[in-house]
Amino acid sequence: MIKKLLLIGGLLVCVGGVGFAFTYGQLQAENVSETKTIEEAFNNVEVKTDNAQVILAPTDGEAEVRLSGEMKGKEHEDFKVSVAGDTLKVEHQTDKRTFRLFSFDLEEFNKQIEVYLPREAYEEISVESSNGVIDVSELNANQVILDTKNGKLRLKQLDSDYIHAKTSNGAIIANDIQGEIKAQTSNGAIQMSLPTIYSPLDLATSNGAFIVEVEEAVNNTTITANTSNGSVHILGSNEGNRIIGDGSVEVKLMTGNGRIELTEK
C-alpha cells in the first residue's frame, strides 16, 4: 500500500512539474516585431537563422527586412541586418536559457523573417535555416541556394542559372522556376511544375515521391529515373531510362521509396 502511494505521489510530482514548465513558458510569451530598411546597394543576399520561417519576395520600393512572431520562454535574441561589401546579410539567432525542472523542451517558437528585395538581377541569393520553412518567389539571381535542416521548401517564379534546394526533412515544392535545378530531401516528396526542361535536373530523396509536370514538350534529354520501391511513369512510359532527341540535357530522378512521375500538360 505504501509503495502504491509513493508511486502515485511520484507521478503527481512529475505531472505537476511538466504543468509548471508549460505554464511558465506560456506566461513568458512575448511578441516580437521589428523592421529594418536597407538603403545601401548590394548584389548578393545571405540569410541565416536557427529557428524561423523565411520568406523572400520582390518589392517596388527599398529593400526591407521584417522580423515578427512570438517566442515563448525567451531570454535573448540576436537579429542583425547589415550590408558587408556587396552582400546584404540577415542573421537571426535565438538563445533559450529558461528554467526547467525537467528536460522537456516545452518552449514554442513561431517566428517569421520577411525579406523584400527590389526587382533586380542578383548574383547570389542564399538562405540557411536550422529549423523552418523557406519560401522564395518572383526573384532573379544567377544562383539560388536554399538549405534547411527541418522544414518545407517552396519556390515560385524564379529565374536563375542554378538553383540548389536542400532539406533534411520536408517536402520541396516548386512552380515556374527556370535554370539548372538540384533538389535534395532525406524525407519528403518533391513536386515541380516547370515551363519545360532545357537545363540539367537532378532530384533525389531517400523517402518520398517525385511528381514533375512540364508545360511544353520535353526534347533532347537523357532521363534516368530509379526507385527502390514504387512505380515509374515517364512521359507515358514505364521505362525509367530514356533518351529523347540528342540527349544533351541530363535529368536524374532518384528515390529510395516512392513513385516517380514525369508528365507533360
Tab-separated table of C-alpha atoms in Angstrom, residues 3 5 15 21 29 32 34 37 49 57 88 90 109 118 122 129 137 164 169 186 200 221 224 256:
chain	number	residue	atom	x	y	z
A	3	LYS	CA	4.632	1.601	-2.310
A	5	LEU	CA	1.079	5.698	-2.531
A	15	VAL	CA	2.758	15.836	-13.885
A	21	ALA	CA	7.123	24.243	-17.027
A	29	ALA	CA	5.354	34.660	-24.122
A	32	VAL	CA	8.337	40.341	-31.477
A	34	GLU	CA	10.993	44.693	-35.921
A	37	THR	CA	15.101	49.298	-44.222
A	49	THR	CA	18.508	31.697	-38.971
A	57	ALA	CA	9.739	38.265	-52.178
A	88	LEU	CA	23.009	42.002	-47.684
A	90	VAL	CA	20.432	38.901	-42.344
A	109	PHE	CA	8.911	29.300	-31.434
A	118	PRO	CA	13.956	45.354	-55.233
A	122	TYR	CA	21.210	39.451	-58.165
A	129	SER	CA	17.984	27.629	-41.594
A	137	SER	CA	9.195	33.742	-55.043
A	164	HIS	CA	20.063	24.254	-55.244
A	169	ASN	CA	13.231	16.681	-43.502
A	186	SER	CA	16.103	12.945	-46.980
A	200	PRO	CA	20.000	19.748	-66.106
A	221	THR	CA	17.130	14.862	-72.758
A	224	THR	CA	17.421	8.365	-65.565
A	256	GLY	CA	14.658	5.073	-52.240
